[in-house]
Coordinates of C-alpha atoms in Angstrom, one line a residue:
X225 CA -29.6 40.5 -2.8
X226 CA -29.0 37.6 -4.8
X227 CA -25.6 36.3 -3.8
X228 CA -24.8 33.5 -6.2
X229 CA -25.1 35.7 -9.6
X230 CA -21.4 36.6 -9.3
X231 CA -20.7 33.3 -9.5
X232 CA -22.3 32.9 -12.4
X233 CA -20.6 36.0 -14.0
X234 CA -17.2 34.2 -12.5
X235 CA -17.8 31.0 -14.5
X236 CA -17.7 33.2 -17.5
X237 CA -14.7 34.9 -16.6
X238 CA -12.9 31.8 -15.8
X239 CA -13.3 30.7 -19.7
X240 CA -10.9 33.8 -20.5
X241 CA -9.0 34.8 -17.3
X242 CA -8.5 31.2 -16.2
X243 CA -6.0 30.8 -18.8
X244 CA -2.6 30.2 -18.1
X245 CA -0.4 33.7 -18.7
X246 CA 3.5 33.7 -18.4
X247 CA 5.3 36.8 -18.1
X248 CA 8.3 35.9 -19.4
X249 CA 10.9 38.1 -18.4
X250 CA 13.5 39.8 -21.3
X251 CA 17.5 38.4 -21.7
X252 CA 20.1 40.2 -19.1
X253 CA 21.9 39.1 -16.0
X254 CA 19.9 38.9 -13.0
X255 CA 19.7 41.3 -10.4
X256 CA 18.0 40.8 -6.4
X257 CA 17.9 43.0 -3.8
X258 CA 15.6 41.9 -0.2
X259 CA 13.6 44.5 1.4
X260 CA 11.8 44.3 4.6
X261 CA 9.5 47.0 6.7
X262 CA 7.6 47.2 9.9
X263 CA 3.7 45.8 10.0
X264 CA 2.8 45.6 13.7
X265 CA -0.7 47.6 14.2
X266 CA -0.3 50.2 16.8
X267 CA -1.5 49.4 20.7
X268 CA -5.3 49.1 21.0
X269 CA -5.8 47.6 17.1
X270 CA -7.6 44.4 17.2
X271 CA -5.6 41.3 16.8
X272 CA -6.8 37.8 15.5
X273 CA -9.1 37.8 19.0
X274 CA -8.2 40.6 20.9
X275 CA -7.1 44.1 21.0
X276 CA -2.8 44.4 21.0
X277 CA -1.5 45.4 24.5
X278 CA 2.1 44.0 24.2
X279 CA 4.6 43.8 21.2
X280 CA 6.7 40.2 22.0
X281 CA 8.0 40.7 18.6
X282 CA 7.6 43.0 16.0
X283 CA 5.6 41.8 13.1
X284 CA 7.6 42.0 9.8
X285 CA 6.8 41.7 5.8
X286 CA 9.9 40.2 4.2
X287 CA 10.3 39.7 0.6
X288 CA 12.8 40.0 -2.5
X289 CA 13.0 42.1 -6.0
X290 CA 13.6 40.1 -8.8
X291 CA 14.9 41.7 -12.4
X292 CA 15.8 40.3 -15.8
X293 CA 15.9 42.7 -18.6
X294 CA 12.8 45.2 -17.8
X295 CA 11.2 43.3 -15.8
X296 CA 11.0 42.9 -12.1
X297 CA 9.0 40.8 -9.9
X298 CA 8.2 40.9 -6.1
X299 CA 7.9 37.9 -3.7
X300 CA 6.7 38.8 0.2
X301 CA 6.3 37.0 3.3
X302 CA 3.8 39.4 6.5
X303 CA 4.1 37.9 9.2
X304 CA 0.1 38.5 9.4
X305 CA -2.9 35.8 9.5
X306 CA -5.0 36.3 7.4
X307 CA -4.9 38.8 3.9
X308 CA -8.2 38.6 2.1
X309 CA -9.7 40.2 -1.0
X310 CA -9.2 44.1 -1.8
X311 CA -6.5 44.6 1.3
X312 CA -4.4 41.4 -0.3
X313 CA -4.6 43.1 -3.9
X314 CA -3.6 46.8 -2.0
X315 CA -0.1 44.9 -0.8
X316 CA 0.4 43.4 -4.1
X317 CA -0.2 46.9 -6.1
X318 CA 1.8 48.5 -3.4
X319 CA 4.4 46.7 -4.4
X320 CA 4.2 46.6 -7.7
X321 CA 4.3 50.2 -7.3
X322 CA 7.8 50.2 -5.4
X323 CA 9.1 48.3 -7.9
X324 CA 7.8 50.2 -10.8
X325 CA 6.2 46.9 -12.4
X326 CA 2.6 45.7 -12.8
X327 CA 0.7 44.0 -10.5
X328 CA 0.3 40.3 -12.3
X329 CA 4.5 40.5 -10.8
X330 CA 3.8 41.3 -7.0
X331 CA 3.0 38.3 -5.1
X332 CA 2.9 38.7 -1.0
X333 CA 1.8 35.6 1.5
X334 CA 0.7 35.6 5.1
X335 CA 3.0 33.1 7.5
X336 CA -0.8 32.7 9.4
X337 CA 1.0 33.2 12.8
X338 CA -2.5 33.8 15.0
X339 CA -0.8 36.6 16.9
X340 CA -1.7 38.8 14.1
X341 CA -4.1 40.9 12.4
X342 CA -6.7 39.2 10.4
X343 CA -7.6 42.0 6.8
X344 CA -10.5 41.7 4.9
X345 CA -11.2 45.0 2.5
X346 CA -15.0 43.9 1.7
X347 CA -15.3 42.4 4.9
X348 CA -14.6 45.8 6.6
X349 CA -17.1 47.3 4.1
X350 CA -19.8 44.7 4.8
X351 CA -19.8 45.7 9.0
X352 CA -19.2 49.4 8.4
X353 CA -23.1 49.3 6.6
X354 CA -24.7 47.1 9.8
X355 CA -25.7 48.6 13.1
X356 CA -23.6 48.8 16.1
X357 CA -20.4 46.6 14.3
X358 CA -17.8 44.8 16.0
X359 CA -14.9 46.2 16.6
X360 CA -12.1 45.2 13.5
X361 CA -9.1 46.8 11.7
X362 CA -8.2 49.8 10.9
X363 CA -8.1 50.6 7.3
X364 CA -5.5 53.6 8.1
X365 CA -3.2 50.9 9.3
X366 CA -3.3 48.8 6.4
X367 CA -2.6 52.4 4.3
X368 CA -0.1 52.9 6.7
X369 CA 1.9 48.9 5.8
X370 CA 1.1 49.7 1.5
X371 CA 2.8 53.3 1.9
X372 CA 6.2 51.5 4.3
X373 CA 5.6 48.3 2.0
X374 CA 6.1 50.3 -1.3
X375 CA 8.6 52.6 -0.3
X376 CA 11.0 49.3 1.2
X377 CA 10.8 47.8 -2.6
X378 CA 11.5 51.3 -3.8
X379 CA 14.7 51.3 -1.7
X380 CA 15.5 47.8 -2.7
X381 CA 14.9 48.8 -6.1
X382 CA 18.1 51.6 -6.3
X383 CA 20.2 48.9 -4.4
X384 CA 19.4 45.8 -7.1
X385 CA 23.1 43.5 -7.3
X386 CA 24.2 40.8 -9.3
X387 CA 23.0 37.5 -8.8
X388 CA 24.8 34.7 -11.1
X389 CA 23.5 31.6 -9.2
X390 CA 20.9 30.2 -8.0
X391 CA 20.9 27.3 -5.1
X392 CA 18.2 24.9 -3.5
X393 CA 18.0 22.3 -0.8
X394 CA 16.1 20.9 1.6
X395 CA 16.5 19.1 5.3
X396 CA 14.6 17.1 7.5
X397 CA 12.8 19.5 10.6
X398 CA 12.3 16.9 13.5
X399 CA 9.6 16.7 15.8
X400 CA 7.6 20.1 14.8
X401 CA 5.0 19.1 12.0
X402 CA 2.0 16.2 12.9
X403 CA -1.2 15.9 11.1
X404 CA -4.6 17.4 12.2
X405 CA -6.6 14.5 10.7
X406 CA -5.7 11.2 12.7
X407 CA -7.6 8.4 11.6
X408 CA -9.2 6.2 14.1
X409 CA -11.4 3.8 14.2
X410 CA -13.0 5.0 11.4
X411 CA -13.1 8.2 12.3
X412 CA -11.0 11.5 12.2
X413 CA -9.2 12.1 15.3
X414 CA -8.5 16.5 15.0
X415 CA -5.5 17.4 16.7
X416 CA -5.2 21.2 16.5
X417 CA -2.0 23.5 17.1
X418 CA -1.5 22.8 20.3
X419 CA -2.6 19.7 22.3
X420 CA -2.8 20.9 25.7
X421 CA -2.9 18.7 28.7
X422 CA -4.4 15.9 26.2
X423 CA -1.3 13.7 26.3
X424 CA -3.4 10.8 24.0
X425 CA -3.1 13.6 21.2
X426 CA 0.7 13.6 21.7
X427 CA 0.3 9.1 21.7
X428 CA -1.8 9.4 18.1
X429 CA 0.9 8.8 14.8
X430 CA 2.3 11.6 13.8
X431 CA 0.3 11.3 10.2
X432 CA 0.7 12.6 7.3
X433 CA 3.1 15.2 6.7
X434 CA 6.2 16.9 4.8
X435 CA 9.3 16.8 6.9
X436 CA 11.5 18.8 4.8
X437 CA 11.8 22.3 4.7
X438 CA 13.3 23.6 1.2
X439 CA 15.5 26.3 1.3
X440 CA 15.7 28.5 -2.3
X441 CA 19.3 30.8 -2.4
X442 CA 20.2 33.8 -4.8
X443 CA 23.9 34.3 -4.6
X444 CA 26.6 36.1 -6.2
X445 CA 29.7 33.3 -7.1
X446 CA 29.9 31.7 -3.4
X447 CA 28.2 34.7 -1.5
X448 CA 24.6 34.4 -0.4
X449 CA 22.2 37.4 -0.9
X450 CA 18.8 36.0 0.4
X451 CA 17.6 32.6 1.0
X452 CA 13.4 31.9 0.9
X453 CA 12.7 29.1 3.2
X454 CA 9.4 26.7 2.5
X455 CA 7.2 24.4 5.4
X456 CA 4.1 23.2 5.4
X457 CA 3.0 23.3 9.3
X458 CA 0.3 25.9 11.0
X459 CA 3.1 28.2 13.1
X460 CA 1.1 28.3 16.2
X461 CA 2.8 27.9 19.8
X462 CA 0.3 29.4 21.8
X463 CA -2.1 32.6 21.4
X464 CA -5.7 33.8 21.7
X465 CA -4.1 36.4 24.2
X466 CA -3.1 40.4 23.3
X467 CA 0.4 40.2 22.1
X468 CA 1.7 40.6 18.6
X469 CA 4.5 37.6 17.3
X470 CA 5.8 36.2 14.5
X471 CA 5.9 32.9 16.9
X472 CA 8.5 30.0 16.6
X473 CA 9.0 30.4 12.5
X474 CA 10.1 34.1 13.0
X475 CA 11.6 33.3 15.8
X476 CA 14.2 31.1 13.7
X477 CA 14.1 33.2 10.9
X478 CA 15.7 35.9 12.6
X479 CA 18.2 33.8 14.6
X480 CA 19.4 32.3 11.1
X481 CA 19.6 36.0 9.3
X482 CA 21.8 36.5 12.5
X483 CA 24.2 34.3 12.5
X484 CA 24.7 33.6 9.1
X485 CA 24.3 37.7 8.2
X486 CA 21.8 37.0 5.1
X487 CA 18.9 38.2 5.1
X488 CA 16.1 35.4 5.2
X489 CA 12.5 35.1 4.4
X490 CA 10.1 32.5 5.5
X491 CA 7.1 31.0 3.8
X492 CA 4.4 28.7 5.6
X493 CA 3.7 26.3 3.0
X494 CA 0.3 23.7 2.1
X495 CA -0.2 23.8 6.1
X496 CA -4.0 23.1 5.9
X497 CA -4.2 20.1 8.0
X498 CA -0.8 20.1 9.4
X499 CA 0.2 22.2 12.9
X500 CA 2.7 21.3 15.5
X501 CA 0.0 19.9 17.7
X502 CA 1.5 16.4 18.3
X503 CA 4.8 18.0 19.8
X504 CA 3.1 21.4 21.4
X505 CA 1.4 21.8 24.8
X506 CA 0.9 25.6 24.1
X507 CA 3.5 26.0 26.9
X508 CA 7.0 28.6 26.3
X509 CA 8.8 25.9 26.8
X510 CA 7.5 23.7 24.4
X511 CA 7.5 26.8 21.6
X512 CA 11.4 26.7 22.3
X513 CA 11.2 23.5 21.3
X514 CA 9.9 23.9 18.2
X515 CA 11.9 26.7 16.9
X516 CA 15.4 25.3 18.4
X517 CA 13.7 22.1 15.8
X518 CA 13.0 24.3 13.3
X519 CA 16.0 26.3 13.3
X520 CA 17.9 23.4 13.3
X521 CA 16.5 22.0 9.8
X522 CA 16.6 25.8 8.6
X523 CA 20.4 25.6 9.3
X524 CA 21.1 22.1 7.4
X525 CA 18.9 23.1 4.9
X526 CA 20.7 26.1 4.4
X527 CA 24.4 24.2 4.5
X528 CA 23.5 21.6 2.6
X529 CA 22.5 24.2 -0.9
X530 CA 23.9 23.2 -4.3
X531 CA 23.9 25.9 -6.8
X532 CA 23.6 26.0 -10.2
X533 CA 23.7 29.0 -12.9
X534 CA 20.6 31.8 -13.2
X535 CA 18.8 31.2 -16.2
X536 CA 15.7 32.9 -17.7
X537 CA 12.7 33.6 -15.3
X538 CA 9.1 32.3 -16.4
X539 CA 6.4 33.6 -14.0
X540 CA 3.1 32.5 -14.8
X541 CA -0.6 33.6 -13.8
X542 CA -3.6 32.3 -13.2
X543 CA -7.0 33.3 -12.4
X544 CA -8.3 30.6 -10.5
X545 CA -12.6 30.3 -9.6
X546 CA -13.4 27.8 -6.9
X547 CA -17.2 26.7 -6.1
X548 CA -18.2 28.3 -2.8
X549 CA -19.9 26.3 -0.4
X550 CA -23.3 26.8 0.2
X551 CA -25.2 24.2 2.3
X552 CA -27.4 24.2 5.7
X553 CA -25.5 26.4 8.2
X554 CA -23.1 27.7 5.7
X555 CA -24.7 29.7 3.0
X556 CA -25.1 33.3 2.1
X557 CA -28.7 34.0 4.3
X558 CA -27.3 32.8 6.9
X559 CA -24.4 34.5 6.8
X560 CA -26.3 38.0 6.3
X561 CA -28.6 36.9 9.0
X562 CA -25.6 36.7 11.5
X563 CA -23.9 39.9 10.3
X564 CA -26.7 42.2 10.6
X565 CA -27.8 41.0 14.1
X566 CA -26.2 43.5 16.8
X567 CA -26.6 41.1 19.7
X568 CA -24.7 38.1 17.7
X569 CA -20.9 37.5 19.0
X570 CA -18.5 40.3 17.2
X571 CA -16.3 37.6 16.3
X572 CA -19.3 35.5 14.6
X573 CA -19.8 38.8 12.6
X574 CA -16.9 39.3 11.6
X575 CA -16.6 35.8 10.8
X576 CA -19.9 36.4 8.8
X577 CA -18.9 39.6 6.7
X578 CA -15.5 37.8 5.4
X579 CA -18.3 34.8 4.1
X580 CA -20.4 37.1 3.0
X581 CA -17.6 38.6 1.3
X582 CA -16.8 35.9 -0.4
X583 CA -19.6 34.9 -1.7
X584 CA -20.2 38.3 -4.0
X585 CA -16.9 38.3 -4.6
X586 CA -16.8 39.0 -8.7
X587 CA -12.8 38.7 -9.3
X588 CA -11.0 35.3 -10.0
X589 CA -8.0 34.6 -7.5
X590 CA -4.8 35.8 -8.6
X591 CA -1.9 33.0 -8.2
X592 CA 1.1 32.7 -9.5
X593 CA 4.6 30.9 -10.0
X594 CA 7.9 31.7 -10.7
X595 CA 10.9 29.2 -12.2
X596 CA 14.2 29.8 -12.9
X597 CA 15.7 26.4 -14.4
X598 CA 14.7 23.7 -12.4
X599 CA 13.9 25.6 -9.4
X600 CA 9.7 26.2 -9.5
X601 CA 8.2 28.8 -6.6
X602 CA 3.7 27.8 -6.8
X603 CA 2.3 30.6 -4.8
X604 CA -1.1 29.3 -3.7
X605 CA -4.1 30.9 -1.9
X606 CA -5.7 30.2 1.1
X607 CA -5.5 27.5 3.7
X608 CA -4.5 24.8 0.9
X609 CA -4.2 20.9 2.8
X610 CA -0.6 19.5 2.5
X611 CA -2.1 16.9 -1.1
X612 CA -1.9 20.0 -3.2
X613 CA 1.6 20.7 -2.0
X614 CA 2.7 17.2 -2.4
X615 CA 1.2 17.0 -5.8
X616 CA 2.9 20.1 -7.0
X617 CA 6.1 18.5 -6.2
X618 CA 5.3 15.5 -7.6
X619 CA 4.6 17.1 -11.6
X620 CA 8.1 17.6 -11.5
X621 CA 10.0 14.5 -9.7
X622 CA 12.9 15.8 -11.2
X623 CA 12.9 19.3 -10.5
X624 CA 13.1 21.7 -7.0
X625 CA 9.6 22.5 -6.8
X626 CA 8.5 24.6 -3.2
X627 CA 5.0 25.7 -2.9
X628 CA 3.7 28.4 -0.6
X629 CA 0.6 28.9 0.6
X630 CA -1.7 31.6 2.3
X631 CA -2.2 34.3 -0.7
X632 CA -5.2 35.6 -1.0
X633 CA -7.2 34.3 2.0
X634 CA -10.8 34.7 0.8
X635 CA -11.0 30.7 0.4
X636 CA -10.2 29.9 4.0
X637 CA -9.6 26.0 4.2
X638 CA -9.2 24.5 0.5
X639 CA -9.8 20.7 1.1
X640 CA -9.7 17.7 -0.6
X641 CA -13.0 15.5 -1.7
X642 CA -11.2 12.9 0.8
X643 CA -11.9 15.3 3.0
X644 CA -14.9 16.9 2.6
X645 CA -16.4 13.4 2.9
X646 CA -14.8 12.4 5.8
X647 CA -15.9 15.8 7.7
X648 CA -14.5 17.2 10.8
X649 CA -12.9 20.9 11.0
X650 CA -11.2 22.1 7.8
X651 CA -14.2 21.3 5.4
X652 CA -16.5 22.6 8.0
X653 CA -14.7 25.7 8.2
X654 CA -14.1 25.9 4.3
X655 CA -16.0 28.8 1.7
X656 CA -15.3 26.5 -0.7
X657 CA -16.5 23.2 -1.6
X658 CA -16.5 19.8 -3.1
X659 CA -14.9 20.0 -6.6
X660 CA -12.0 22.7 -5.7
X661 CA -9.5 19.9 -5.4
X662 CA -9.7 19.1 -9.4
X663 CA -9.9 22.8 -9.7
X664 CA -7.1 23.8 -7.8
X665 CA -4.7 21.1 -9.2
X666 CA -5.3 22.1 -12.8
X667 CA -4.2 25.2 -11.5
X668 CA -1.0 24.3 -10.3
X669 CA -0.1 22.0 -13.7
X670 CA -0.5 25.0 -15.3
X671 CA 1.7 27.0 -13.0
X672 CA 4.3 24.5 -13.6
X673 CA 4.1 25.2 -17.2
X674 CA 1.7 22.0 -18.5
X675 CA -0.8 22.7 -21.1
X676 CA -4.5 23.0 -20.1
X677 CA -6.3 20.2 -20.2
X678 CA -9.9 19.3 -21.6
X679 CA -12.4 18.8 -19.1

C-alpha cells in the first residue's frame, strides 16, 4: 500500500479547501440554549487502558446552540480523551443534525481526561481487518452518544431564549498548571501529569504556562444563561486504573453550575506541554487540591465578567493539512508491521492503527472559530503546545481571544520546531512533524479573520 499518496492528493486539496471560509451568520437578535447528555460507555467497554468496572463520575458532553437569523451553530465539550477521524466528524454531523444546520457549524472538543474512552473510526476499521485484534471500542456505543448527542441539541433547539449580552473575563488559577518541558542543564527535564514520589519534579520552576482561565458568558440583561470556561493544562489527577471521570476540571465544573445554578461548560485549552505535574502526586488528596484551585479561579473568573452588547457572529472554517511524520521508528511500515502482528502488545496496536490511520487519511482537518465583537472562540485540533495558544491571543492584544484545543485528535501532539529540535516526549509521540508550527499558525490568523498570506 503506498501510504504517502494521500498526502500528495492532500497538498492539492489544501490549495482550495485551505482557504479561509466565514459563515456569517444573517441580522436578528440572538438566541442560546445549553444542552448536555450522558457519554459514559457501559461496564466492560474499554477505557483509555483498561476495561470500565466503576462509574466515579458520569462522563458528560456539554455544549451550547447558537442562532442569528437562520443560522445556528453548535459548540461541545465530552468529557472523553481522545476523538479522532470519522467518530469526531459522526459527533459534529450529529449535531449538526439536532440543530438542523450543516456540519461546517458543529464543532465538539474532548477535555482529554484519561479516565475515558479513546475513538478512532478508521482506527477501529484498520484492527477489525488483522488477525486476533485487541480489544477497543464499541462502535454501537459511539451510535449510541450521536443518537443522545443529536436529540439533546434537538431539545435545546425548541427551548432557544434571548441572549442580548455577551460577557468575558478571566482570573488567575493558582498552583494547578506547570510545564512538562523544564529546561536543565541543557537539557529537557519532562514532568508529566503527576510527579509521584519524585519530590525534585515538584523543586523544578514551574515553567512556562497560562495562569488564567477565561471565562466566555451569554446572558440575558444581568441573568447568566451559560458560561464556557477556557485552560490550558492536561486534566489528569491520577488514572491508568478501571474507573470512568471527568477528574478535577469536571469536578469544578459541576460544583460551579451548582452553586451559581448556570449551566457551565469546560474546555481544556493549548495543554500540549502543560499538566498539573509540579503540584500532583497522583494522590486523592492532592486532586482535591487542584479542583478546590481550579474552582476557585473558575469562581473569580466568573464574578469578575464585564459584558458588552451581542453583535453579529462570524464563524470561520479552515481545512488545515499538517506534514505527517515519517522517520526511523515512526513511519507507515512500521506502523503496519506492529498492527498486523498478533503477539505485539494490544495497546501498541492500537496505538499503531490510529498512526496508520493517520497516515492515509485523505480529508483536511476541519477547525473553526467563532467571534462575536471582540470576543474570538479558535477551536483547534489535537494535542496543540501552549505557543499556539499564546500566539492566538496575542493577534489580537486588544481583543478576548480563548482558544480550545483537542478537536479532531488524528494529530496527536502538535509541537513546535523548538521542540522538535530539542526532543523528549511530545515530538516523539507526535504524527506530525517539523513545519506544522508555520502551518498551524497561518491557520489560526485566518481564524481570527487576517488575510492569507503568501508563502
Amino acid at each position: 500500500m503506498n501510504f504517502t499518496s494521500p498526502w500528495i492528493l492532500l497538498s492539492v486539496i489544501a490549495a482550495v479547501v485551505g482557504s479561509t471560509t466565514t459563515l456569517a451568520a444573517g441580522d436578528g437578535p440572538l438566541r442560546v440554549a445549553p444542552f448536555q447528555c450522558d457519554a459514559t460507555p457501559p461496564v466492560g467497554h474499554w477505557l483509555y487502558s483498561e476495561p470500565l468496572e466503576t462509574v466515579e463520575h458520569p462522563l458528560l458532553a456539554k455544549g451550547i446552540v447558537l442562532e442569528q437569523g437562520e443560522n445556528r451553530y453548535v459548540l461541545a465539550a465530552i468529557d472523553w480523551c481522545v476523538l479522532s477521524g470519522g467518530a469526531h466528524t459522526r459527533l459534529r454531523q450529529a449535531m449538526a443534525d439536532g440543530a438542523g444546520t450543516d456540519l461546517a457549524r458543529a464543532a465538539i472538543h474532548c477535555t482529554h481526561v484519561h479516565t475515558a474512552p479513546i475513538l478512532d473510526t478508521e482506527a477501529k476499521q484498520l484492527l477489525a481487518g488483522v488477525e486476533n485484534p485487541p480489544r477497543y471500542y464499541d462502535p454501537a456505543f459511539l451510535d449510541r452518544v450521536a443518537g443522545d448527542l443529536s436529540a439533546a441539541v434537538k431539545t435545546a433547539c425548541a427551548r432557544l431564549e434571548a441572549c442580548d449580552r455577551i460577557g468575558a473575563a478571566e482570573a488567575k488559577v493558582e498552583r494547578v498548571a506547570s510545564n512538562r518541558r523544564i529546561p536543565v542543564d541543557g537539557k529537557i527535564v519532562w514532568r508529566g501529569s503527576s510527579r509521584g514520589r519524585k519530590t525534585a519534579l515538584a523543586e523544578l520552576p514551574e515553567g512556562v504556562i497560562d495562569p488564567n482561565v477565561k471565562t466566555i458568558t451569554f446572558a440575558r440583561g444581568e441573568k447568566p444563561i451559560v458560561r464556557l470556561h477556557y485552560y490550558a493544562t492536561h486534566p489528569q489527577s491520577f488514572y491508568g486504573d478501571a474507573r470512568a471521570s471527568y477528574d478535577f476540571p469536571g469536578m469544578a465544573r459541576e460544583k460551579l453550575q451548582e452553586e451559581e445554578g448556570v449551566f457551565q461548560v469546560y474546555f481544556t485549552g493549548c495543554a500540549g506541554d502543560v499538566a498539573a505535574g509540579k503540584y500532583n502526586d497522583g494522590t486523592r488528596e492532592a486532586r482535591q487540591g487542584l479542583y478546590e484551585r481550579l474552582l476557585a479561579g473558575m469562581r473569580a473568573s466568573a464574578a469578575a465578567t464585564k459584558y458588552r452588547p451581542v453583535g453579529p457572529i462570524a464563524w470561520r472554517t479552515v481545512g488545515l493539512v499538517l506534514p505527517p511524520k515519517n522517520v526511523p521508528g515512526y513511519n507507515p511500515e512500521e506502523f503496519r508491521r506492529t498492527l498486523v502482528d498478533p503477539k505485539q502488545d494490544g495497546s501498541k496496536r492500537i496505538w499503531a492503527a490510529r498512526r496508520v490511520a493517520f497516515f492515509e487519511r485523505k480529508q483536511p482537518i476541519a477547525i473553526s472559530s467563532l467571534q462575536i465583537g471582540d470576543v474570538s472562540i479558535v477551536q483547534l485540533p489535537g494535542e496543540p503546545m501552549l505557543e499556539f495558544q499564546r500566539f492566538a491571543q496575542a493577534q489580537r492584544p486588544d481583543a478576548f481571544v480563548a482558544v480550545a484545543g483537542y478537536g479532531d485528535g488524528c494529530t496527536s501532539y502538535i509541537c513546535t520546531d523548538k521542540a522538535f529540535e530539542e526532543g523528549a516526549y511530545e515530538p516523539g509521540a507526535s504524527a506530525v512533524g517539523p513545519g506544522s508550527e508555520k502551518i498551524l499558525k497561518g491557520a489560526i490568523r485566518e481564524l481570527l479573520g487576517f488575510a492569507r498570506t503568501g508563502e
